[in-house]
Every structure is written in structure tokens, then in C-alpha cells.
Short mmCIF file of C-alpha atoms and ligand atoms in Angstrom, two decimals:
data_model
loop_
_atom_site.label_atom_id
_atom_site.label_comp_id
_atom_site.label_asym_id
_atom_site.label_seq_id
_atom_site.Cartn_x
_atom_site.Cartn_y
_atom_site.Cartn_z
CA UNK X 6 113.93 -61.58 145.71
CA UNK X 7 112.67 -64.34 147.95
CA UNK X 8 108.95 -64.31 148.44
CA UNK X 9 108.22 -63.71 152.23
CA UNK X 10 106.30 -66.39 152.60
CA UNK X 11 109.13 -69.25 151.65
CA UNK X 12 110.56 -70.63 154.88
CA UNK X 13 114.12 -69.56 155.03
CA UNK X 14 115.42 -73.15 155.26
CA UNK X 15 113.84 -73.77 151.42
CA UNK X 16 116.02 -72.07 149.17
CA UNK X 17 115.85 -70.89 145.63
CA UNK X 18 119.00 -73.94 145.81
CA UNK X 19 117.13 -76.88 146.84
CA UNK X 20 114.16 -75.62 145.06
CA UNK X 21 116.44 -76.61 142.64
CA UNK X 22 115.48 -74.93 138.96
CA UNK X 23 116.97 -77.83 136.98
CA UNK X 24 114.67 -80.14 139.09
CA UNK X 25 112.05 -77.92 138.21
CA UNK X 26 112.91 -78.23 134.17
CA UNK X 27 112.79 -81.50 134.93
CA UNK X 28 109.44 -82.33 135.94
CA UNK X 29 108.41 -80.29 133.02
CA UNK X 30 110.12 -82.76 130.40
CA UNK X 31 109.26 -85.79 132.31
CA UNK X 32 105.15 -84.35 131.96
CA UNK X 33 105.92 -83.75 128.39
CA UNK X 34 107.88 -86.92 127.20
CA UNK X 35 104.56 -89.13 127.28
CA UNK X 36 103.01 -86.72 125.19
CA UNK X 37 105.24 -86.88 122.25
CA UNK X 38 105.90 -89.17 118.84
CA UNK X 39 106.66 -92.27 119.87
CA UNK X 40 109.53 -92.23 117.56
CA UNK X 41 111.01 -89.54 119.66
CA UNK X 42 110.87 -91.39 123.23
CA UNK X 43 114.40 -93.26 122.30
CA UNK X 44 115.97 -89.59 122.51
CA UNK X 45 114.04 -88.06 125.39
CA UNK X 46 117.05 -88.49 127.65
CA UNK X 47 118.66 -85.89 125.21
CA UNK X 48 117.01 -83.31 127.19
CA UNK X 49 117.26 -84.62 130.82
CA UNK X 50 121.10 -84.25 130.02
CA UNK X 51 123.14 -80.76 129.41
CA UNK X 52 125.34 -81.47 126.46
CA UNK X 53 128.70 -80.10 128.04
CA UNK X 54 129.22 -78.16 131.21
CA UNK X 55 132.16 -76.09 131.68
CA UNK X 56 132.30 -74.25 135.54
CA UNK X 57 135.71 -71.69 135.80
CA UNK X 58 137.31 -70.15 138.06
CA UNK X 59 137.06 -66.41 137.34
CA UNK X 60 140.07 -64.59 139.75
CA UNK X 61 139.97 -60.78 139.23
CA UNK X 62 142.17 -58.16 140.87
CA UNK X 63 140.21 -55.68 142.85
CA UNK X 64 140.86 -51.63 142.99
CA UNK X 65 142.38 -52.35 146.56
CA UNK X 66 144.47 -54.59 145.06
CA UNK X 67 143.82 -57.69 146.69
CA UNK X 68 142.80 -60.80 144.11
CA UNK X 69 138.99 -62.28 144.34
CA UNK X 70 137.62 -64.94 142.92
CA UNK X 71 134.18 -66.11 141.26
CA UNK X 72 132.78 -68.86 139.81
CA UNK X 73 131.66 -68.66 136.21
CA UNK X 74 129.89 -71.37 134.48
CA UNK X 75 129.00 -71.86 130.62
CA UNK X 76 126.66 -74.58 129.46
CA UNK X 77 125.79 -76.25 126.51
CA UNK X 78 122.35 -77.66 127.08
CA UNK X 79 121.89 -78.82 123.32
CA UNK X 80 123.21 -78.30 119.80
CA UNK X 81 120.84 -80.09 117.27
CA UNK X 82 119.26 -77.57 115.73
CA UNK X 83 122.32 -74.86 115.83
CA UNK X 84 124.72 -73.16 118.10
CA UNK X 85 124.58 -72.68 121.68
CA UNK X 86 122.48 -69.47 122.32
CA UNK X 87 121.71 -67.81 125.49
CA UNK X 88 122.27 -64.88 128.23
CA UNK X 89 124.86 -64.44 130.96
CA UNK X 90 123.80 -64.61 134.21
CA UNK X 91 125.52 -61.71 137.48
CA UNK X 92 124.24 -62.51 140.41
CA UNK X 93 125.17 -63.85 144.04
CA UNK X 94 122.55 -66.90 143.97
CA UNK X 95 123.49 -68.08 140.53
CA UNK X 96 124.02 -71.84 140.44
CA UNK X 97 125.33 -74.28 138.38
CA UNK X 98 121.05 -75.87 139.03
CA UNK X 99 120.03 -73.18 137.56
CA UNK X 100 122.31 -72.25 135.22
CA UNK X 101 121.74 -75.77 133.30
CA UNK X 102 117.84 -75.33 134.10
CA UNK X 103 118.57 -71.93 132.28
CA UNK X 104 120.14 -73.08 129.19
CA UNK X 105 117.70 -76.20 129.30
CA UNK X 106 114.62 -73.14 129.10
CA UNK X 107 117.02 -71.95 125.95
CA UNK X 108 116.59 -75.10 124.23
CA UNK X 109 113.01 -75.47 124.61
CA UNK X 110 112.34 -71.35 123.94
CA UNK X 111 114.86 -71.26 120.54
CA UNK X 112 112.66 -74.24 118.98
CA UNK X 113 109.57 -72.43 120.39
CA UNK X 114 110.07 -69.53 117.94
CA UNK X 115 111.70 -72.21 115.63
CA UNK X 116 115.24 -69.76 115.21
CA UNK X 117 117.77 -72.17 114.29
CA UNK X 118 119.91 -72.17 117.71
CA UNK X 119 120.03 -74.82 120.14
CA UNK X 120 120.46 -73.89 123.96
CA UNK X 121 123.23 -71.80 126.31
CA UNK X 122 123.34 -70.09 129.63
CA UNK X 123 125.98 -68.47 131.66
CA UNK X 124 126.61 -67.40 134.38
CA UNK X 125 128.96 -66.03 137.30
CA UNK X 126 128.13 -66.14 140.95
CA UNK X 127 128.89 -62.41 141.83
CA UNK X 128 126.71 -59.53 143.27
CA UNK X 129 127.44 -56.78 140.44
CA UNK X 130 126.69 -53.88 143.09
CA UNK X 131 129.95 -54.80 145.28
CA UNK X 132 132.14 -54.34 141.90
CA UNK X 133 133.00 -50.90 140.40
CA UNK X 134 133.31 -50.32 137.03
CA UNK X 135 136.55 -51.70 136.77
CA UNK X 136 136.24 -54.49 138.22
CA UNK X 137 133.46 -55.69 136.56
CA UNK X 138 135.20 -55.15 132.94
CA UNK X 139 138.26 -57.32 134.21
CA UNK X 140 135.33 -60.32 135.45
CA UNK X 141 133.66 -59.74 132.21
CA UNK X 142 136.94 -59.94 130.22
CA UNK X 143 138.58 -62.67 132.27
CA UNK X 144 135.38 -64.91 132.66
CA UNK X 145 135.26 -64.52 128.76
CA UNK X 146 139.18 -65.67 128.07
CA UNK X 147 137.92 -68.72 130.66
CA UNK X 148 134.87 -69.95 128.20
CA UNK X 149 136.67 -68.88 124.86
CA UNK X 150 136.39 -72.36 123.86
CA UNK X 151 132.77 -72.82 124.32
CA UNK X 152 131.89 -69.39 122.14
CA UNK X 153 131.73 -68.08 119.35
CA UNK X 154 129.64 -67.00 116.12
CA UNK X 155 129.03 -70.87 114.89
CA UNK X 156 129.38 -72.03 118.49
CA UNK X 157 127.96 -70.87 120.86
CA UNK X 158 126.57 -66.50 121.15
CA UNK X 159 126.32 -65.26 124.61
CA UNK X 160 123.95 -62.32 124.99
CA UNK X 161 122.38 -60.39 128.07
CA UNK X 162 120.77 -61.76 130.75
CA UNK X 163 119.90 -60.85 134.83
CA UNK X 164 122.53 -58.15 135.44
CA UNK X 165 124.23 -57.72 132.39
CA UNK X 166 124.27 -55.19 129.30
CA UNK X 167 125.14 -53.64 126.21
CA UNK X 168 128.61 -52.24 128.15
CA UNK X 169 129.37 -56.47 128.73
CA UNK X 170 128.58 -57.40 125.90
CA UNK X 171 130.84 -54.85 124.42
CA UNK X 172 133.72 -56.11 126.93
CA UNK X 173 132.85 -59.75 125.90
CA UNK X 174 133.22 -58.93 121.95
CA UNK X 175 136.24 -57.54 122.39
CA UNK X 176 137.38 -59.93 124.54
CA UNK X 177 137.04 -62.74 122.62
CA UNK X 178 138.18 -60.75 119.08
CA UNK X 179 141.25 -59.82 120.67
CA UNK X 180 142.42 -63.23 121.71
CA UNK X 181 141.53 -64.49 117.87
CA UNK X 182 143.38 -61.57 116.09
CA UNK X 183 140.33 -60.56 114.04
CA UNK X 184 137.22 -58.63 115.10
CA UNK X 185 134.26 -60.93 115.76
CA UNK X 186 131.40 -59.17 115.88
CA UNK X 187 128.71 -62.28 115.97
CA UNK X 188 130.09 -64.17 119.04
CA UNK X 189 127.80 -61.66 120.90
CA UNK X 190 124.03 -60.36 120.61
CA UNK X 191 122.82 -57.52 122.74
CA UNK X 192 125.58 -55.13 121.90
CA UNK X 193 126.08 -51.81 121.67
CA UNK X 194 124.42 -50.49 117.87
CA UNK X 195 127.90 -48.91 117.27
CA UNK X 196 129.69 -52.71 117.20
CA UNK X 197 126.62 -54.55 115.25
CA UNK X 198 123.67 -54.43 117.90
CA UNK X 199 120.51 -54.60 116.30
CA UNK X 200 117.63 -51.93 116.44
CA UNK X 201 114.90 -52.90 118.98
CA UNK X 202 116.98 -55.10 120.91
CA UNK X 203 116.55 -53.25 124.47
CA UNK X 204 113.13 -53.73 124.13
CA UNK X 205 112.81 -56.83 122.27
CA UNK X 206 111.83 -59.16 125.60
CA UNK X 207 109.41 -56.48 126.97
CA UNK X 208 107.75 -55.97 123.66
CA UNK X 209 107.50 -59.79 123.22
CA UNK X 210 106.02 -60.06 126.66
CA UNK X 211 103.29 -57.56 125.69
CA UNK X 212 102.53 -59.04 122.04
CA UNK X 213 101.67 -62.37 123.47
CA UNK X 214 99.62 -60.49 126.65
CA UNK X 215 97.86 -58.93 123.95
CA UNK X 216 97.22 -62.31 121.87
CA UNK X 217 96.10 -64.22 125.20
CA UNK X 218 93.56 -60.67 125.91
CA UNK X 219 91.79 -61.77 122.74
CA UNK X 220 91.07 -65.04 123.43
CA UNK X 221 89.95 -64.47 126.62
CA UNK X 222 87.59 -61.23 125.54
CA UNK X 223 90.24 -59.13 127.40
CA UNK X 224 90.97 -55.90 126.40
CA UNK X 225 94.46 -54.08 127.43
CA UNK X 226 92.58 -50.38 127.44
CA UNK X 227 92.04 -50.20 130.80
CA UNK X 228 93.25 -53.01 132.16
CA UNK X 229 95.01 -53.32 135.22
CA UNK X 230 98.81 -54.87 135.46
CA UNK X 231 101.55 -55.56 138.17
CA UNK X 232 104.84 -56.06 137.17
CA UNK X 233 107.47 -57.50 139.32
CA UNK X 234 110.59 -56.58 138.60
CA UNK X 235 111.97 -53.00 136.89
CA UNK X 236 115.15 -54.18 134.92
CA UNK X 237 115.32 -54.41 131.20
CA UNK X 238 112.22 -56.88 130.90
CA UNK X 239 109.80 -55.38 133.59
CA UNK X 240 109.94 -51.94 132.83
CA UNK X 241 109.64 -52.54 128.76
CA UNK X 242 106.76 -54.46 129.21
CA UNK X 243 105.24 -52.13 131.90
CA UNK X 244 105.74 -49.07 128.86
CA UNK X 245 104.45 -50.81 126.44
CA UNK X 246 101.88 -52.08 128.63
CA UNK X 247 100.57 -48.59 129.48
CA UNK X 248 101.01 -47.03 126.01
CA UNK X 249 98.35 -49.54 124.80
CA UNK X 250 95.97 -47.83 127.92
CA UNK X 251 96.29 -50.54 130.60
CA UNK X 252 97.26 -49.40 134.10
CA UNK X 253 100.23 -50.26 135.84
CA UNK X 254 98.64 -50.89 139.18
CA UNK X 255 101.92 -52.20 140.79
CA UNK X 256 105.59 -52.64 140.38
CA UNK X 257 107.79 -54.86 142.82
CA UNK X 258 111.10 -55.13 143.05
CA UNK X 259 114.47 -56.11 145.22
CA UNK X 260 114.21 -52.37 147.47
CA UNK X 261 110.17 -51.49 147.50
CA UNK X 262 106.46 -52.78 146.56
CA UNK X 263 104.42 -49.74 144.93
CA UNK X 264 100.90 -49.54 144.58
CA UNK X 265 98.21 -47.16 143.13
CA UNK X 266 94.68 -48.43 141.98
CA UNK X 267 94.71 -45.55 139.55
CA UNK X 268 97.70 -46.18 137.67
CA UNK X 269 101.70 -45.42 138.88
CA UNK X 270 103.27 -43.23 136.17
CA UNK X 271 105.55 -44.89 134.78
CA UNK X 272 107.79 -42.26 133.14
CA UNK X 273 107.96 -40.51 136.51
CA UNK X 274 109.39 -43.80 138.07
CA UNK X 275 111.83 -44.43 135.52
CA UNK X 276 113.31 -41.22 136.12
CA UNK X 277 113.04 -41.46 139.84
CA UNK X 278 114.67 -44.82 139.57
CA UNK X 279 117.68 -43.24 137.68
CA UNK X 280 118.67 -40.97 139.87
CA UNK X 281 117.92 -42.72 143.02
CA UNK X 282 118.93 -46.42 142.01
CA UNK X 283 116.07 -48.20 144.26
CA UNK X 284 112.14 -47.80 144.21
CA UNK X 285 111.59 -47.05 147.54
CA UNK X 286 110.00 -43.74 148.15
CA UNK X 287 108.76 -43.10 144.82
CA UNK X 288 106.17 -40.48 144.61
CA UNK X 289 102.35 -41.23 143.86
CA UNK X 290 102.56 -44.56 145.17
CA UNK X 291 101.18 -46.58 148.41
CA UNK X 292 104.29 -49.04 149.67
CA UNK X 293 103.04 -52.53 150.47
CA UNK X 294 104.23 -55.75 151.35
CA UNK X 295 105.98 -58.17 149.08
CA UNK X 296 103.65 -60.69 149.88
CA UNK X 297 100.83 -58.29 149.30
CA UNK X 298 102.00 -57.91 145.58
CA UNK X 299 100.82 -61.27 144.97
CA UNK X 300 97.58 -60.73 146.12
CA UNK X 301 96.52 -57.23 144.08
CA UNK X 302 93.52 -57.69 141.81
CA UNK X 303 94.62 -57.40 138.45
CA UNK X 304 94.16 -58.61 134.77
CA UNK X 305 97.40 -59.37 134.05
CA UNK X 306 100.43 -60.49 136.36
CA UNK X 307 103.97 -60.11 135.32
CA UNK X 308 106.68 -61.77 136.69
CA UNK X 309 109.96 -60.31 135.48
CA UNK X 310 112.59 -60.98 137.81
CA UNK X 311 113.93 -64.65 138.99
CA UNK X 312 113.03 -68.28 139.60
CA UNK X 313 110.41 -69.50 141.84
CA UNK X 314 108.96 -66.20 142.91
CA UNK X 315 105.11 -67.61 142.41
CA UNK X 316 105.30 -71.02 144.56
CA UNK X 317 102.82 -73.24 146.91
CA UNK X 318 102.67 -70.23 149.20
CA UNK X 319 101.32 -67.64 147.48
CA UNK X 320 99.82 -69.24 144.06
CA UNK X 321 96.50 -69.21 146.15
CA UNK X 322 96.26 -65.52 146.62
CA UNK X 323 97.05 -64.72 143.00
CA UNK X 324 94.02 -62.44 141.76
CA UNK X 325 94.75 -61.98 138.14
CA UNK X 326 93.37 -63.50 134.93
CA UNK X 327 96.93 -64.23 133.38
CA UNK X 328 100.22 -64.31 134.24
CA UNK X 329 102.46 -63.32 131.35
CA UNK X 330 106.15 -65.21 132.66
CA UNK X 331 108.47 -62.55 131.49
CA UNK X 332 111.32 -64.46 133.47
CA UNK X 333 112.64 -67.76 133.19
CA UNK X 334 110.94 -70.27 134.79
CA UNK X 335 109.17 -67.57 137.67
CA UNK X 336 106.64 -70.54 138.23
CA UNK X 337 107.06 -73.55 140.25
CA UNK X 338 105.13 -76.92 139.49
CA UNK X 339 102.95 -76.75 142.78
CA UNK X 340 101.70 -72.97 141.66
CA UNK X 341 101.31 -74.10 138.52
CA UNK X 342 98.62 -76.66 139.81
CA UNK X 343 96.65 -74.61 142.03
CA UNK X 344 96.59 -71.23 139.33
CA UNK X 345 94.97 -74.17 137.01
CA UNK X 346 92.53 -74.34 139.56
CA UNK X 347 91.55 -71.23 140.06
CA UNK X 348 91.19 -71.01 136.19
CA UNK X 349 94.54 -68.56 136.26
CA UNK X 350 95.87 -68.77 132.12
CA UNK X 351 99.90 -68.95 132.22
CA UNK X 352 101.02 -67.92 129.22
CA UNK X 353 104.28 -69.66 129.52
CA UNK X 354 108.48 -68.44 129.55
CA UNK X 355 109.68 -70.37 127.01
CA UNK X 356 107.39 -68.41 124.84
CA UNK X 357 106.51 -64.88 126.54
CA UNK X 358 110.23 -64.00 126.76
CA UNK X 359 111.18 -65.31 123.40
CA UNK X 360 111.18 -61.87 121.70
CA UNK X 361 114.77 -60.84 123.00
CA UNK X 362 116.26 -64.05 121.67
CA UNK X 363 114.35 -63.54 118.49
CA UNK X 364 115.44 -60.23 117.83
CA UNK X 365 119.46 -61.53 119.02
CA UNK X 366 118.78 -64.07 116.23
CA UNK X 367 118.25 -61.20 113.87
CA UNK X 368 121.10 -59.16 115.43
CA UNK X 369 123.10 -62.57 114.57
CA UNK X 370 122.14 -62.44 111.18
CA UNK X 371 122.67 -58.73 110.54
CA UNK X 372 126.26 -59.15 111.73
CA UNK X 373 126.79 -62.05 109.44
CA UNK X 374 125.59 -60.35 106.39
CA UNK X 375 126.81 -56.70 107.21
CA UNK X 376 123.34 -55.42 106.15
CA UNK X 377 121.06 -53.44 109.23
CA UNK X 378 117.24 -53.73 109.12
CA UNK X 379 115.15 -50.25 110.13
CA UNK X 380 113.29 -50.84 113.53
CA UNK X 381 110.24 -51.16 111.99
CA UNK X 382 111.00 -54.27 109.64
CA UNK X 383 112.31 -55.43 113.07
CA UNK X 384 109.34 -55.07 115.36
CA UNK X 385 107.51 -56.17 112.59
CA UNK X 386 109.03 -59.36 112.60
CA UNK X 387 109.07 -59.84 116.11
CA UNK X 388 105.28 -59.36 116.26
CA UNK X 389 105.07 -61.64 113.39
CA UNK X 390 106.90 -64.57 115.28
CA UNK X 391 105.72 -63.89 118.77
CA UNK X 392 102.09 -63.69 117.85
CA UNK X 393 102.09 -66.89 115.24
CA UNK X 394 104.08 -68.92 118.15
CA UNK X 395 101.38 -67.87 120.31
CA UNK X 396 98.58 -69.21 117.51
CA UNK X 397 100.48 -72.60 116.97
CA UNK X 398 100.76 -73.30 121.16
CA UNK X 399 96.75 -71.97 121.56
CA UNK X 400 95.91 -74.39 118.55
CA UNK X 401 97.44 -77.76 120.39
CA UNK X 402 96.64 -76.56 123.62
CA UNK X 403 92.74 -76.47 122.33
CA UNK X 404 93.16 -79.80 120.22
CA UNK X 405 94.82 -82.16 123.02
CA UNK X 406 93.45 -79.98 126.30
CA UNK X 407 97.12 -79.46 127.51
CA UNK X 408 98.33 -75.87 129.64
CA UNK X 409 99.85 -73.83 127.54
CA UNK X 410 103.58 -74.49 129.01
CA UNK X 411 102.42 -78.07 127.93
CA UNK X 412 101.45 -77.65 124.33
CA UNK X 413 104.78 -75.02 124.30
CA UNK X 414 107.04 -77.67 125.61
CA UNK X 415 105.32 -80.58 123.08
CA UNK X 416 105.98 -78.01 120.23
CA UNK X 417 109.67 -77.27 121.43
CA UNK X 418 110.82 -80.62 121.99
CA UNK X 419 109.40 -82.30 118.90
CA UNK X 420 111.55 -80.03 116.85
CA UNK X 421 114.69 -80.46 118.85
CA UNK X 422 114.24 -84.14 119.38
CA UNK X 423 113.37 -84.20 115.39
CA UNK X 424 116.53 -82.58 114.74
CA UNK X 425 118.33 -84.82 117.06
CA UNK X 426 117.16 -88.21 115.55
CA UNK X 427 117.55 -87.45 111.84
CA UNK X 428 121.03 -86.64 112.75
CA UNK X 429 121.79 -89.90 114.59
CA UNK X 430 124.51 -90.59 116.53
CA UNK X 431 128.21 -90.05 115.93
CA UNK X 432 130.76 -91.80 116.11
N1 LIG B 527 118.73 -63.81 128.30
C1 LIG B 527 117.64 -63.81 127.36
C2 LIG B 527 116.75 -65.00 127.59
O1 LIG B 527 116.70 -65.56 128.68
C3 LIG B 527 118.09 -63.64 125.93
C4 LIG B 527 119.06 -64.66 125.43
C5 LIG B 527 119.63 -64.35 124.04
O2 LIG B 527 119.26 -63.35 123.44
O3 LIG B 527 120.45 -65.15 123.61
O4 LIG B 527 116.00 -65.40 126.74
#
């Protein structure tokens, strides 16, 4: 979902999101313990990089292949945690910029796992059912040695579910002989999946929303909210968004804009989206541009789909209060400078989409003891974490008048660089 207003010669590629990760350390580095600055390079560095080829046979029977990529961005604090990536622009840029984000996100919310991404370079839509199980499965015999429970968990990401998950657990038990249900978070609650895990991102997304509404004498009643994107993260957030009262004034995604001042009803879209598979045409609702998304008046501003969708070219028309980043890294350095001008608050990835790791880290740790929490102990705690991460970035942000990405990213790589030094090197 390129915005309209990118010339077609700048791709989301030479954008470049590991350049973009980048830029973010090398703003933070100055800013932390000088004992620290001997390890900064650390995080300029992915620990291991594995790419794969990933040849399937298709239901015509001719053989395709993809290329699948698993990285290790950093270990110090724990295993390798992080989502698996379908989709035809994946990267190897951006899958390292993605398991960098992991890094800095897992120390964020201070769960004891260092960073991971994956991904394969495939448009799920052109595979059937079948063929997607024998990527999944074949792509997961291809980074066996990267995962597994005290390794490295995969979990879901752009594109992928509780079905691949499933596929990648099995995968991966069958070629050790014994049934591993850790190597995997996001799964299915029949082989270990945690309560609240579907909604885990969205409802993170919303608990910090609702933390940054306080300090800014917000309130969500009646407040008005665009979400782009209407996959596992937009949509929760939108719900949860509109159960608290606010309205969801407009939802973008890949097939249609839709707009209504007064609210779109949101259980009538998710139904409509269902059974027809694209937005477009949904009842109740004006269709606008995609550029004209950017520009609705709202209080809050939700990106929830991929990389670089608010840039130099349309971080100018942005009429919202705060953007709540429930993607990874949906904010590019330039927009970042010109929303701090116009006095726009970014609460920031690596902490707005930290609930569905979170709640994978408690999925991890209900698989290793064979004991399942109730929902409710598990929202609780997700509320708990989200909303004193939130108080702990506000605090520094306040003390040492740093953006709130800033004060995240000072918080997250003290922790992992702390981690990394009291280690030391070996051999
Ligand atoms: N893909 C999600 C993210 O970007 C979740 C990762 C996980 O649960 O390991 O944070």
C-alpha cells in the first residue's frame, strides 16, 4: 500500500527500512551511558542472517520458488523472538530493520527475548491452501536451525496466522521426533495458543491510545479515529477503539478508503469484509482517495499496515492529535520531523504494538509450564505492562525533552546494550 503521493521511482526498497532503523540508533547512541557507546555497533549489526531458498510444488504441478529469510538481530537478553513476514515486497532491508524493531520493542516491555523476523517474498493470494502449507512447511525445514523454544520462537506477522503457525509447529516437531509446542507463539488454543492472543496487538494499541488521551486531556468517548489497515492489528484496535465510544471515522486499506463523519459500523464491515474479501463497496460509507485518508480530521491516527506509509509527502496534511504506530516502523524520519512541528504526539511502534509480543511471551511461558491463564489474568497483564511501559517512556521523555520514539529507543537499548556488556565477549 504505497501512498499516492510517493513518486514511483522511490520505493518502499530504497526507502530502505533498515536505513530507516538506522538513523534511529545513530539519534539515540549519543544519548546513552557512556559505558555503553563501546557496544553501540551491537545494534547497527544483525547477529546472523540466514536467506533460503524456499522451492514448493504447485497444484499444476510445476515447481516455484521463494525466497525466505530468518534473522537474528540480537540475543543478549534471550532468544530470538519475532513474526513471519508473506508478502511480495518483503526484503531482506526490511526484514533485518524488522527484527532490529524486535530487539528494541522486547526490551521495551522488558520480556526476556532478544530480536527475530522472518520472512518470505510471496504474495499469499496467488497460493491456495495447499500450497501455502507446503511454503510454510518447507520454509520451516529451511530455518530449522535458527528456531526453536530456547532459540529462536517465530510467531505471526503481515499475512500469516494461527493455521501457519500450526503448520510451522508441526513442522519443526516432526523433524525432532518429539512435539514442540514452544518453538511457536500465535497458535491455534487447541496446540498451546494462549487466550487473548488475536487481540493482543490491537488491544495494546488501544491501552497506550488511551494512556497518551490522558495526558493530553483527551478523552476516547467521542473521539474520532482512522485506521489504516483491517488485518489482525487494524481491525482489533478499531473494536476496541469504538467499544470505549470513539468513532471510527475512516478505515483504509489495500482495495478501498471509507469514510463517514458519523462513525462506520464496524461490526457491519467486518462481516461485509468476510464474505466479500475487499472493502470496496461497503455500505454506509463515502469512498475517498488514499491520499485523502491522510488528511481526515481526527484525534487519533492509526497506522496498521506497512513501512513508510506516513512520509515527506503527506506528514504535512496529517490532521490528528496522535498517531498510535500499530505497524512496524509506519513512520519515516522526514514525517517524523515535520508531525513534531505541527505538535503531532507519536506514540511510537516499538511500544504501541508491543502487546502481541507480550502476550506470545506469556503464550511461551504457558507452554513451558503446561499451566493456561483465564483471559482475564491475561488482559490484565497486558494492560499492566503496556500502560507502565507507557509511564516509564512519558517519564524520560518529560525529564530529558526527547520524542517519545526517543526516550523508547534510550529505554530499549540501555537494557540490551546492559545485557550485552555484562556478558562480554566470547571467545
Ligand atoms: N509480529 C508481531 C510484532 O511485530 C509479533 C511478534 C511475536 O509475537 O513474536 O511484534
Amino acid at each position: 500500500m504505497n501512498s499516492p503521493q510517493l513518486p514511483s521511482y522511490i520505493s518502499r526498497e530504497n526507502v530502505g527500512p533498515w536505513h530507516i532503523y538506522l538513523q534511529q540508533v545513530e539519534k539515540v547512541a549519543p544519548l546513552l551511558d557512556k559505558a555503553l557507546w563501546p557496544w553501540v555497533e551491537t545494534l547497527r549489526r544483525p547477529k546472523r542472517a540466514l536467506i533460503v531458498d524456499v522451492p514448493i510444488r504447485l497444484d499444476n504441478g510445476e515447481i516455484a520458488h521463494y525466497e525466505g529469510y530468518r534473522i537474528h538481530h540480537n540475543t543478549s537478553r534471550g532468544p530470538g523472538k519475532g513474526g513471519v513476514r508473506y508478502h511480495q515486497d518483503v526484503t531482506l532491508s526490511e526484514v533485518m530493520a524488522l527484527a532490529g524493531w524486535m530487539t528494541i520493542k522486547n526490551a521495551v516491555v522488558n520480556v526476556p527475548f532478544g530480536g527475530a523476523k522472518g520472512g518470505i517474498r510471496v504474495d499469499p493470494r496467488q497460493l491456495s491452501l495447499a500450497e501455502l502449507e507446503r511454503l510454510t512447511r518447507r520454509y520451516t525445514s529451511e530455518i530449522d536451525m535458527m528456531i526453536g523454544p530456547d532459540k529462536d520462537i517465530p510467531a505471526p506477522d503481515m499475512n500469516t496466522n494461527a493455521q501457519v503457525m500450526a503448520w510451522m509447529m508441526d513442522t519443526y516437531s516432526m523433524n525432532q521426533g518429539r512435539t514442540a509446542t514452544g518453538v511457536v507463539t500465535g497458535k491455534p488454543l487447541s496446540l498451546g495458543g494462549s487466550l487473548g492472543r488475536p487481540d493482543a496487538t490491537g488491544r495494546g494499541v488501544f491501552v497506550t491510545a488511551r494512556e497518551a488521551a490522558k495526558k493530553l486531556d483527551l478523552t476516547i468517548l467521542g473521539a474520532r479515529v482512522a485506521v489504516q489497515g483491517f488485518g489482525n492489528v487494524g481491525e482489533a484496535s478499531a473494536r476496541m477503539f469504538a467499544q470505549a465510544g470513539a468513532k471510527i471515522v475512516a478505515v483504509q486499506d489495500v482495495s478501498a478508503t471509507l469514510y463517514n463523519p458519523n462513525g462506520i459500523d464496524l461490526v457491519a464491515l467486518k462481516q461485509y469484509f468476510a464474505e466479500h474479501r475487499t472493502l470496496l463497496g461497503a455500505p454506509d460509507c463515502e469512498l475517498i482517495s488514499a491520499h485523502d485518508f491522510w488528511c481526515v480530521p481526527c484525534e487519533f491516527l492509526v497506522p496498521a499496515a506497512l513501512e513508510a506509509q506516513i512520509n515527506q509527502y503527506n506528514a504535512a496534511c496529517i490532521n490528528a492529535r496522535v498517531i498510535v504506530e500499530g505497524a512496524n516502523g509506519p513512520t519515516t524520519p522526514e514525517a517524523e520531523v515535520i508531525l513534531a512541528e505541527r505538535n503531532v504526539l507519536v506514540v511510537p511502534d516499538v511500544l504501541a504494538n508491543a502487546g502481541g509480543v507480550t502476550v506470545s511471551y506469556f503464550e511461551w511461558v504457558q507452554d513451558f509450564s503446561s499451566f493456561f491463564w483465564s483471559e482475564e489474568e491475561i488482559n490484565q497483564r497486558l494492560e499492566r505492562i503496556m500502560a507502565e511501559a507507557f509511564q516509564a517512556i512519558w517519564q524520560l521523555a518529560e525529564e530529558r525533552k526527547l520524542s517519545l520514539r526517543t526516550a523508547a529507543f534510550v529505554i530499549g537499548c540501555s537494557r540490551v546494550l546492559e545485557a550485552r556488556s555484562i556478558r562480554g565477549l566470547y571467545p
